[in-house]
Tab-separated table of C-alpha atoms in Angstrom:
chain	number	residue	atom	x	y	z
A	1	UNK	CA	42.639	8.350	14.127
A	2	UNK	CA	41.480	7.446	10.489
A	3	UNK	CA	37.718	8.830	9.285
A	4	UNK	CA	35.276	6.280	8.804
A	5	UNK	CA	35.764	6.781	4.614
A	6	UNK	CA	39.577	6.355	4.818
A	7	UNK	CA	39.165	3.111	7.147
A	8	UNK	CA	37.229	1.930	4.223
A	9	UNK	CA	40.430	2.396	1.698
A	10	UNK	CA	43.216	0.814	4.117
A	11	UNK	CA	43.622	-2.945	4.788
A	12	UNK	CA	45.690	-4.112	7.815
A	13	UNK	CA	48.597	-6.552	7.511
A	14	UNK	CA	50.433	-7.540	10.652
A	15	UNK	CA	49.177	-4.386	12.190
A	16	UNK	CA	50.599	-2.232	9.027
A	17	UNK	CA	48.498	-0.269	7.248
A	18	UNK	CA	48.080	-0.928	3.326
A	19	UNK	CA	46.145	0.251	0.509
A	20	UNK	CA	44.355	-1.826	-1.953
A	21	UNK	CA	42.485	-1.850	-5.083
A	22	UNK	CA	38.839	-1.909	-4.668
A	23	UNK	CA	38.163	-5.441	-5.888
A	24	UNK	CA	40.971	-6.917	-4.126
A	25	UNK	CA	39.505	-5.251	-0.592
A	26	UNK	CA	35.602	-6.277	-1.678
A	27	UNK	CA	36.782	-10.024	-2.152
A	28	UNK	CA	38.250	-9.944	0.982
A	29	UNK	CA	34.794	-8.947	2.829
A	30	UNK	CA	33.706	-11.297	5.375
A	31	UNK	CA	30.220	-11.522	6.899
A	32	UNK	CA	31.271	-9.151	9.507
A	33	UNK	CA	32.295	-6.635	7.115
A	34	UNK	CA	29.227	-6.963	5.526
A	35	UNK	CA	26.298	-4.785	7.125
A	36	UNK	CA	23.554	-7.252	7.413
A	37	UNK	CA	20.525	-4.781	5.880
A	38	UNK	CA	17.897	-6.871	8.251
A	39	UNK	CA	19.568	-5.581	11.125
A	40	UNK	CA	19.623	-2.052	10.445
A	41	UNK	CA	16.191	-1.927	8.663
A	42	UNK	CA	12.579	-3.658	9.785
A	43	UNK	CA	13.838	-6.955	7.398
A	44	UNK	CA	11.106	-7.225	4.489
A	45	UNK	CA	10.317	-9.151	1.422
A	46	UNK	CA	10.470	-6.201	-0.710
A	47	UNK	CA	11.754	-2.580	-0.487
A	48	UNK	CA	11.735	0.762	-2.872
A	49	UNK	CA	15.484	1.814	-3.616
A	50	UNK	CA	15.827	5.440	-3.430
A	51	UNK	CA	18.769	7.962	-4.592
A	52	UNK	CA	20.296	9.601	-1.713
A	53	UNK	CA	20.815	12.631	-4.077
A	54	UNK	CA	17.277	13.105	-4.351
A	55	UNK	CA	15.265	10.635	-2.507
A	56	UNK	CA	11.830	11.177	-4.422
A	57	UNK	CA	13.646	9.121	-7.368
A	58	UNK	CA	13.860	5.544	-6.899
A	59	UNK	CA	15.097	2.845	-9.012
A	60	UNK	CA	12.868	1.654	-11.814
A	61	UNK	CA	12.171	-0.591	-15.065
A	62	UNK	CA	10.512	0.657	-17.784
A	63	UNK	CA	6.841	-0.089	-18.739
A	64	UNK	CA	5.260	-1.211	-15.861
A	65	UNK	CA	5.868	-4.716	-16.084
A	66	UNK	CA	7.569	-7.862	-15.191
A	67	UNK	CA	7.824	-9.222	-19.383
A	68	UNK	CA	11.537	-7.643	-19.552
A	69	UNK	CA	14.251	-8.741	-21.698
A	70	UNK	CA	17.685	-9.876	-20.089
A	71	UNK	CA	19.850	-7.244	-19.470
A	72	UNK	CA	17.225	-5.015	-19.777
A	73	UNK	CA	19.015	-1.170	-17.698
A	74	UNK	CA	17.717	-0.133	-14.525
A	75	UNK	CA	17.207	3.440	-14.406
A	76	UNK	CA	15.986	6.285	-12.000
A	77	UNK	CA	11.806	7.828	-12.416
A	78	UNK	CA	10.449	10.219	-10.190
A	79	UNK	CA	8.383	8.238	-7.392
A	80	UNK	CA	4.840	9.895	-7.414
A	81	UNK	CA	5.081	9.217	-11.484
A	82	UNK	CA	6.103	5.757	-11.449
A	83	UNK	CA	4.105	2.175	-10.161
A	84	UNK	CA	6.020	1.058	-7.234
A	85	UNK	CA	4.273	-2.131	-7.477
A	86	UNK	CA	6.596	-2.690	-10.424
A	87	UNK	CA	10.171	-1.599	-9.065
A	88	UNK	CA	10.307	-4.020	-5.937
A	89	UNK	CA	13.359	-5.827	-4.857
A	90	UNK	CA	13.345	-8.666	-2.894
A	91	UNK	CA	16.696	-8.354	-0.918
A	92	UNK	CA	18.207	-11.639	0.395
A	93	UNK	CA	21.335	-12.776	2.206
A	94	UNK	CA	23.740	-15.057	1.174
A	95	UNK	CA	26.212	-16.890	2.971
A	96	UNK	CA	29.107	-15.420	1.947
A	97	UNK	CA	27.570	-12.202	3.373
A	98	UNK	CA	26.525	-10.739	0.176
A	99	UNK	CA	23.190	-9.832	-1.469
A	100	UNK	CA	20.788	-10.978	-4.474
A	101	UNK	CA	18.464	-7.592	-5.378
A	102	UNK	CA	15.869	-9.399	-7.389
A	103	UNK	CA	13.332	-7.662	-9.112
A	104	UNK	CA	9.934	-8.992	-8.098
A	105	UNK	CA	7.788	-8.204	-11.001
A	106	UNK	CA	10.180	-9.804	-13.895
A	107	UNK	CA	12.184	-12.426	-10.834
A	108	UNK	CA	15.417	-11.248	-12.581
A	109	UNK	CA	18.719	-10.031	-10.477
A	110	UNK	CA	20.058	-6.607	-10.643
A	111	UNK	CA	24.078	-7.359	-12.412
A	112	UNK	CA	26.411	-5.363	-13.665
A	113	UNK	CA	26.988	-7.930	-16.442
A	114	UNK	CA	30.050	-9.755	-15.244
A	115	UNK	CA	32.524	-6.455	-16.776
A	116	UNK	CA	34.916	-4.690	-14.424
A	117	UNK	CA	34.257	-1.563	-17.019
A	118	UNK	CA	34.138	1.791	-15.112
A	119	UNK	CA	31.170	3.291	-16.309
A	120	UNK	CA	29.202	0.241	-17.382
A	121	UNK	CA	25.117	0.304	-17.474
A	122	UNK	CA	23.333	-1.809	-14.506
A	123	UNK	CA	20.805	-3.816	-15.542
A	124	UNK	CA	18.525	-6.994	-14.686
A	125	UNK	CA	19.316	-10.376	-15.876
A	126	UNK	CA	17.767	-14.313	-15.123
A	127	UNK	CA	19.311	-15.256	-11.747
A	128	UNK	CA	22.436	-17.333	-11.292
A	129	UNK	CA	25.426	-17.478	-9.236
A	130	UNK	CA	27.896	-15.475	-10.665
A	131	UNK	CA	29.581	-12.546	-8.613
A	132	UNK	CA	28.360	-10.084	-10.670
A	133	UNK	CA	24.809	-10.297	-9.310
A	134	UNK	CA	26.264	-10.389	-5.845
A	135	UNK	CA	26.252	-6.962	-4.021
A	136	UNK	CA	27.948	-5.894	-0.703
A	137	UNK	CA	25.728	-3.522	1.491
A	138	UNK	CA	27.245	-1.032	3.876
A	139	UNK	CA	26.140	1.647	6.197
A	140	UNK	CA	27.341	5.526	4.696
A	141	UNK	CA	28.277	6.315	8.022
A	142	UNK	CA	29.036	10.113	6.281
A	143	UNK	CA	25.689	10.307	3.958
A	144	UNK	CA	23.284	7.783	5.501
A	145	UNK	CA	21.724	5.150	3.948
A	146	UNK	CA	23.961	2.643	2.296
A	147	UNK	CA	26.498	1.706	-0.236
A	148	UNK	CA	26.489	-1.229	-3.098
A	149	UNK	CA	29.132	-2.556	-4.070
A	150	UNK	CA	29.380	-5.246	-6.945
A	151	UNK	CA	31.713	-8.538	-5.524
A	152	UNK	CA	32.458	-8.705	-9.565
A	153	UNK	CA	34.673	-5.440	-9.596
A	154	UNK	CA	34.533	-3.736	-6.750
A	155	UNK	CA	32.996	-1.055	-8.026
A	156	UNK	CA	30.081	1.007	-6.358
A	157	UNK	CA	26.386	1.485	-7.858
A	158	UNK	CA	25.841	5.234	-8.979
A	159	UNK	CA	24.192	7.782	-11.154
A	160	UNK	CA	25.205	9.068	-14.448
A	161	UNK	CA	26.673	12.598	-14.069
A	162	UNK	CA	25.692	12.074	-10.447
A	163	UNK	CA	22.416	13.242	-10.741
A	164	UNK	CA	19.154	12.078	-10.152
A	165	UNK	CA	16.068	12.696	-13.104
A	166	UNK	CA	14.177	10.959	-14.597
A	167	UNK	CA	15.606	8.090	-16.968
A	168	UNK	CA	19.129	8.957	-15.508
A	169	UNK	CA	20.915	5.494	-15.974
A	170	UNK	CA	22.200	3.516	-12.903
A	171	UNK	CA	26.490	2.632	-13.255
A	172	UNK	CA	29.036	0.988	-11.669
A	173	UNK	CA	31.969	3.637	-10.566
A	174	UNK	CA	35.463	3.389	-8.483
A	175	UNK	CA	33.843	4.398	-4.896
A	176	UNK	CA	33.963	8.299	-4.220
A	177	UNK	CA	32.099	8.684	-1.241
A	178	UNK	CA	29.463	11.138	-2.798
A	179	UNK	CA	25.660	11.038	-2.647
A	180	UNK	CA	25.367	9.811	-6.136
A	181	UNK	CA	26.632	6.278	-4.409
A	182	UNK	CA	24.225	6.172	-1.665
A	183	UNK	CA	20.803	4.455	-1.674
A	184	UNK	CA	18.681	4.362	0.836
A	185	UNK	CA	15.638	1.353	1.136
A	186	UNK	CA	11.801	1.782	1.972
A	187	UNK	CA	9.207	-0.477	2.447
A	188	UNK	CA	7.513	-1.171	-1.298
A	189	UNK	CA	4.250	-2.146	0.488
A	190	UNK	CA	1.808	-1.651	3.185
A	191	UNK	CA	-1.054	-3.105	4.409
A	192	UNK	CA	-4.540	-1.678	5.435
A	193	UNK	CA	-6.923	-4.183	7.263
A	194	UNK	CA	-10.486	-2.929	8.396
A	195	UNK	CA	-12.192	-4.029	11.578
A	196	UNK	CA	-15.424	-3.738	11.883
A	197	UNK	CA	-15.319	-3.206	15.547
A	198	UNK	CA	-18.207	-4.751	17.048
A	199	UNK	CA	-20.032	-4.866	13.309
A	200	UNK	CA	-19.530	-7.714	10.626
A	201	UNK	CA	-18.538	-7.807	6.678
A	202	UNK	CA	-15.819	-5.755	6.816
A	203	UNK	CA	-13.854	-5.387	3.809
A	204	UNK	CA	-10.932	-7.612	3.141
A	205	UNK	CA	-7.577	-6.199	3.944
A	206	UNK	CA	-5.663	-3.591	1.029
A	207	UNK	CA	-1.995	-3.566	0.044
A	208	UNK	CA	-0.893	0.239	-0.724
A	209	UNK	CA	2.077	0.689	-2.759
A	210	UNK	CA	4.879	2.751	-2.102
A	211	UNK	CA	3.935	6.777	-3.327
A	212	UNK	CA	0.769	5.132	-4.716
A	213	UNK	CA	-2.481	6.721	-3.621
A	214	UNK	CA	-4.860	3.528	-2.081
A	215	UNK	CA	-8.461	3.827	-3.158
A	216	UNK	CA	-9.936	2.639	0.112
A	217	UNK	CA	-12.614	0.114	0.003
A	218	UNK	CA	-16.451	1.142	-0.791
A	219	UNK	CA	-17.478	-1.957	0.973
A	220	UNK	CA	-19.937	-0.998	4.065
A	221	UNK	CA	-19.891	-2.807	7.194
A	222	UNK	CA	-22.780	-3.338	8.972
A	223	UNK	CA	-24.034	-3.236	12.834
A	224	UNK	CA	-27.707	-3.979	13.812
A	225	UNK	CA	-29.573	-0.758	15.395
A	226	UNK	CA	-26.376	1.211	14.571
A	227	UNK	CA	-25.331	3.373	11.822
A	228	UNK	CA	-21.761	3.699	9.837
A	229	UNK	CA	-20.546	6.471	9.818
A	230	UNK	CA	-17.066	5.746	8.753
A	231	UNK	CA	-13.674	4.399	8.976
A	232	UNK	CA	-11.143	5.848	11.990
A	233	UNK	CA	-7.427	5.151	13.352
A	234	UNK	CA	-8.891	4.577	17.054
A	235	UNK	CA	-11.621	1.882	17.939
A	236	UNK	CA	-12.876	4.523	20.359
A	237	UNK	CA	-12.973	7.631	18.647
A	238	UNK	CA	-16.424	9.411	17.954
A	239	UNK	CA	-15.780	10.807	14.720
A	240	UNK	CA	-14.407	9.186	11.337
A	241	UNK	CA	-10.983	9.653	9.582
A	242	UNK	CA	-11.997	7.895	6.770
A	243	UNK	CA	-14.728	7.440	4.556
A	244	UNK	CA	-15.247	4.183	1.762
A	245	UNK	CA	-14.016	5.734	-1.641
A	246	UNK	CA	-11.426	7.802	-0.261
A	247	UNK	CA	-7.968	8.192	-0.525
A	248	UNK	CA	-5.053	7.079	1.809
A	249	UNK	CA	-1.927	8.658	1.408
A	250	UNK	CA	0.245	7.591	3.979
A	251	UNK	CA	3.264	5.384	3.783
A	252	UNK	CA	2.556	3.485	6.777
A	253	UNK	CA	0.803	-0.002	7.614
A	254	UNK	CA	-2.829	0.977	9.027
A	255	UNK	CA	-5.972	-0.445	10.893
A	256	UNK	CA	-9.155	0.922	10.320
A	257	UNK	CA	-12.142	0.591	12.719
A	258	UNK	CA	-15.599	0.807	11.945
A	259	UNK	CA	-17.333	4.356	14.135
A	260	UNK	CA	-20.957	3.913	14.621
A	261	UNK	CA	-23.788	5.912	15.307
A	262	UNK	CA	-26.822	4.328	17.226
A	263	UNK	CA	-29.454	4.177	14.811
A	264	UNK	CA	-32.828	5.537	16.297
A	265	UNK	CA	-35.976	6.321	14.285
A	266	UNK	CA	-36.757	10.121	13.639
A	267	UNK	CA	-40.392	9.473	11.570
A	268	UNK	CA	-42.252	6.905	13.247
A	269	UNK	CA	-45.862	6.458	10.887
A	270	UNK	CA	-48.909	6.109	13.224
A	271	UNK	CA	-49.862	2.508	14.006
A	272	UNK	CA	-53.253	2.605	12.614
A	273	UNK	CA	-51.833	3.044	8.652
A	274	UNK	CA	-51.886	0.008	6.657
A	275	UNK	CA	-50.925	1.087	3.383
A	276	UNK	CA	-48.141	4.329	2.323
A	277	UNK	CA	-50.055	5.798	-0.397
A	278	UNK	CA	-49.155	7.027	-3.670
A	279	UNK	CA	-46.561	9.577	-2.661
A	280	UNK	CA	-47.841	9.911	0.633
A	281	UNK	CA	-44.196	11.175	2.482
A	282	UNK	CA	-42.349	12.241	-0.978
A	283	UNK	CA	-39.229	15.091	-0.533
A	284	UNK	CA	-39.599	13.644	3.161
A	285	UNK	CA	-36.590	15.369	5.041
A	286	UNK	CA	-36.270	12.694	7.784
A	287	UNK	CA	-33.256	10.380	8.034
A	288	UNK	CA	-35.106	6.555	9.401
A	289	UNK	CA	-38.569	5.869	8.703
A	290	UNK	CA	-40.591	2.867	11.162
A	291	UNK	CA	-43.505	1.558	9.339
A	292	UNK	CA	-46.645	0.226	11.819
A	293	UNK	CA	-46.127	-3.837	12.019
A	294	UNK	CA	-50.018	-4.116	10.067
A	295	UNK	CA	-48.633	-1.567	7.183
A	296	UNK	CA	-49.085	-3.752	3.891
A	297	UNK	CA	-48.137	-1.946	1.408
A	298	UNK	CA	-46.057	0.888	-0.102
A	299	UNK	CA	-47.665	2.785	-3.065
A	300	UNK	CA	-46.210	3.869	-5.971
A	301	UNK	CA	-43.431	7.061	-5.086
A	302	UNK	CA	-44.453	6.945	-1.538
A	303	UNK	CA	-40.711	7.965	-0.823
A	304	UNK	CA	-39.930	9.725	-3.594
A	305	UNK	CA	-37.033	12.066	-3.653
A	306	UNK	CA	-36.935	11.855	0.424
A	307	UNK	CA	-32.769	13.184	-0.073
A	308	UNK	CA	-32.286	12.413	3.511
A	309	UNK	CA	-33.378	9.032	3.819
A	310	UNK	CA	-30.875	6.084	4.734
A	311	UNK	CA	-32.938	3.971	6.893
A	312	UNK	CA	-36.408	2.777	6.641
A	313	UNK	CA	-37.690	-0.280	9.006
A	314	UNK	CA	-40.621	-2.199	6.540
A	315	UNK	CA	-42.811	-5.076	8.608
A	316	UNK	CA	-43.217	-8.897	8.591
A	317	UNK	CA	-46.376	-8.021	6.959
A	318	UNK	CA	-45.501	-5.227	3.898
A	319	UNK	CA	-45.854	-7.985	1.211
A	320	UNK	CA	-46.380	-5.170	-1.755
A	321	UNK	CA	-44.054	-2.771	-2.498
A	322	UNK	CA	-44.133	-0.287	-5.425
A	323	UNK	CA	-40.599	-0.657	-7.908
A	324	UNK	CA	-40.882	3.111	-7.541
A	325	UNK	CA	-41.061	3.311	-4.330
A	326	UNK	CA	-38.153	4.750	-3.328
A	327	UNK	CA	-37.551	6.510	-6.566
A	328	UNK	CA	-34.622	9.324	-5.758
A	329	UNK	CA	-33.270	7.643	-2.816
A	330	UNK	CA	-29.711	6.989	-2.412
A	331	UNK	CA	-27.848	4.418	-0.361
A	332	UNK	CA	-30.829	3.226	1.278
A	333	UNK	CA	-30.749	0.484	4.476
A	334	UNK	CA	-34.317	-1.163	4.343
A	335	UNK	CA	-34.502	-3.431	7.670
A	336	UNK	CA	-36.842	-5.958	8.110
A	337	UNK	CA	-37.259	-9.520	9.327
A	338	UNK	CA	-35.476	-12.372	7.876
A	339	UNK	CA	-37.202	-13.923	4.988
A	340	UNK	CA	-39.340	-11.051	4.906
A	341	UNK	CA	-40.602	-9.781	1.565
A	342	UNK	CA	-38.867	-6.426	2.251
A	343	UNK	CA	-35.284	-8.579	2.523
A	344	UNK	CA	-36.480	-9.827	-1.320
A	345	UNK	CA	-37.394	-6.452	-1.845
A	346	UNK	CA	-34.002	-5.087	-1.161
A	347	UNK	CA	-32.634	-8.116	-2.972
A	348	UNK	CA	-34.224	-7.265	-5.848
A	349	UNK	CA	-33.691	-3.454	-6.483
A	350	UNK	CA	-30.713	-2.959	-4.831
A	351	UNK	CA	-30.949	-1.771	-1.622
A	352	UNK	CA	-28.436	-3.143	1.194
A	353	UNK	CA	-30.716	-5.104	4.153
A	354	UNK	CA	-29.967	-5.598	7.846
A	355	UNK	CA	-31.812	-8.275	9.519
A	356	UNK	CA	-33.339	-7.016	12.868
């Protein structure tokens, strides 16, 4: 019984074994002998390449962008130092069982330039039908991950020297069955939706990129008579994961639901006040003020510097409001009736406004 790796060197012939030359065994592949890649990995429109030597190196361009010259070399960077954004491959099928890598950000194919030179520099160049942008992907069933082998020559994609660092130039060799010829293919992107779960304006959906910190979304959704208190990986739980403005990590696709506090009023102002006067509850250290419905105005710094302060409820009938009323207050919720002067208020100066 023949290893996996020496069933790859020996063609059969009338039920004789044989060995071949690399390129003629690779132009003898059929679609069977071809892995298809979408059924060994969750089939996507673009994927990270990695180095199984070293799999925090993955194949990249230079620069950071898709304006690259023909030919220009592929090449291995470290993956938390590099844009991932920038070294996607699209990987599709063709009929003939072999595979187009094309680089998403230029739309150039990875080639080894049509030479059946041992040694010879990878690089990308404008898309066409020649075998030398043609790849055959196989399952290492000894390393993992997976083998590419050009249709052109035969030959197998691999490091320079066999190691992986940064810059280290991708090559076509004879197949040897080490590390240095073994890739191995990630998703380049993921997606992070938000649901607002049982709240509205929730912010639009994120795409993280592979070994790219996300920034999530600063965008607050809103709930009436509720507070947010963050973002969390269950609709159910009672405490957040998240909050807007912080960082995801992770390298998998993610839902975030909306956690919410019921909002109730901790400083309710007697009923008989009409006006706030001039810095009447300043370096306040309640959370959710309720103004009487007949209050009519708020005085100059009648809030001032209140630290604590997210929520204040202002009447149908407030119709004067000092600018510096709230003067020190940060992320403030004013809630009010629709079409109130408190919703122009808000509108005016800055201050988010829930209808109630």
């Amino acid at each position: 019984t023949m290893s996996p790796r020496v069933r790859d060197m020996v063609g059969w012939y009338s039920g004789t074994p044989f060995l071949f030359f690399w390129r003629q065994y690779t132009e003898q592949f059929t679609d069977n002998q071809v892995d298809h890649l979408e059924d060994n990995l969750t089939y996507l429109k673009q994927y990270v390449i990695l180095s199984d030597v070293d799999n925090s190196y993955e194949i990249d361009l230079p620069g950071n962008t898709g304006d690259l010259e023909n030919g220009a070399d592929i090449q291995l960077w470290k993956s938390d130092e590099t844009m991932s954004q920038y070294n996607a491959f699209d990987v599709r099928k063709l009929e003939n069982g072999y595979y187009i890598l094309t680089h998403v950000a230029s739309g150039k194919e990875i080639s080894q330039g049509g030479t059946s030179a041992s040694g010879a520099i990878i690089g990308l160049y404008e898309a066409n039908s020649h075998p030398a942008h043609m790849w055959a992907i196989t399952k290492d069933v000894d390393n993992g991950g997976y083998i590419l082998r050009s249709k052109a020559s035969g030959m197998a994609m691999g490091l320079e020297d066999g190691a992986a660092g940064n810059g280290t130039k991708v090559r076509q060799f004879s197949y040897n069955g080490t590390k240095a010829q073994t890739w191995k293919f990630v998703k380049a992107e993921y997606n992070v939706e938000y649901d607002a779960n049982g709240g509205s304006r929730a912010p639009a959906a994120q795409t993280k990129y592979y070994k790219e910190n996300l920034v999530l979304s600063e965008i607050f959704p809103v709930r009436n008579g509720y507070e947010f208190i963050g973002w969390s990986k269950k609709a159910s739980a009672a405490s957040a994961d998240y909050q807007p403005g912080d960082l995801y990590k992770q390298e998998i696709d993610l839902t975030l639901y909306a956690i919410w506090s019921e909002l109730k009023p901790d400083f309710i102002l007697p009923a008989s006040l009409t006006a706030i006067e001039e810095e009447a509850f300043a370096g306040g250290v309640f959370r959710y003020a309720q103004l009487p419905e007949n209050a009519r105005a708020i005085r100059t710094k009648a809030f001032a510097d209140c630290e604590r302060l997210k929520h204040i409820y202002i009447p149908e009938a407030t119709n004067t409001i000092a600018a510096d009323a709230f003067d020190g207050v940060k992320d403030l919720t004013i809630h009010g009736i629709d079409g109130s002067y408190a919703e122009y208020y808000a509108g005016e100066h800055g201050y988010a406004f829930m209808k109630e």
